[in-house]
Amino acid sequence: PGMATDKQCQLMRALWHRYGGADGEKGLSRWLERYYHVSSLRFATVHVAQTAIESLKAMAERRAAATSVPATSTRGEG
């Protein structure tokens, strides 16, 4: 009780992958330890999982926005 659910762990793995996190599960564990002081997904509480999920969503969205191709100008320049 009180630990992250399997569904939360699967979502964190998927979001880490979408973000492009290095080293798969090992990289995710390092990230969790650095920011949440949890050495592995299996030790994450529900609260840590909820917070980490929101962080991973934001990280993935920022990376996607940064790598998207900017729209071309339609003002007739060039």
XYZ file of C-alpha atoms in Angstrom:
78
model
C 0.000 0.000 0.000
C 1.157 3.485 -0.817
C 3.583 2.359 -3.501
C 3.333 3.285 -7.193
C 0.966 1.075 -9.142
C 2.035 -1.068 -12.079
C 0.096 1.269 -14.347
C 2.002 4.304 -13.019
C 5.332 2.510 -13.511
C 4.413 1.569 -17.075
C 3.417 5.159 -17.793
C 6.696 6.495 -16.391
C 8.641 4.062 -18.585
C 6.630 5.099 -21.649
C 7.069 8.803 -20.929
C 10.800 8.332 -20.338
C 11.026 6.589 -23.698
C 8.974 9.352 -25.385
C 11.259 11.947 -23.829
C 14.198 10.096 -25.336
C 15.770 9.362 -21.986
C 19.146 7.693 -22.172
C 19.872 4.126 -21.068
C 16.254 2.996 -20.746
C 15.348 1.728 -17.280
C 18.794 2.489 -15.882
C 18.579 6.092 -17.039
C 15.080 6.452 -15.625
C 16.317 5.125 -12.275
C 19.181 7.643 -12.260
C 16.740 10.467 -13.055
C 14.376 9.330 -10.283
C 17.227 9.179 -7.805
C 18.563 12.594 -8.755
C 15.248 14.438 -8.559
C 13.094 12.331 -6.240
C 15.656 10.462 -4.105
C 14.197 7.116 -5.178
C 16.723 4.591 -6.472
C 14.263 2.573 -8.577
C 10.666 2.546 -9.757
C 9.900 -0.247 -7.320
C 10.574 2.128 -4.410
C 8.432 4.998 -5.733
C 5.402 5.961 -3.711
C 2.107 6.965 -5.299
C 2.918 10.623 -4.593
C 6.395 10.403 -6.159
C 4.921 8.602 -9.171
C 2.250 11.268 -9.681
C 4.797 14.066 -9.470
C 7.322 12.280 -11.687
C 4.646 11.538 -14.304
C 3.730 15.215 -14.550
C 7.413 16.146 -14.818
C 8.039 13.561 -17.525
C 5.000 14.760 -19.496
C 6.300 18.334 -19.399
C 9.832 17.250 -20.344
C 8.563 15.243 -23.323
C 6.345 18.123 -24.489
C 9.196 20.645 -24.238
C 11.533 18.376 -26.189
C 8.895 17.775 -28.867
C 8.263 21.522 -29.192
C 11.989 22.278 -29.388
C 12.559 19.750 -32.152
C 9.522 20.619 -34.263
C 10.111 22.455 -37.520
C 8.992 26.085 -37.332
C 6.197 27.086 -39.688
C 7.242 29.047 -42.787
C 6.220 32.653 -43.102
C 3.119 33.429 -45.170
C 3.747 37.172 -45.433
C 5.419 36.903 -48.826
C 8.950 37.463 -47.556
C 11.877 36.120 -49.486
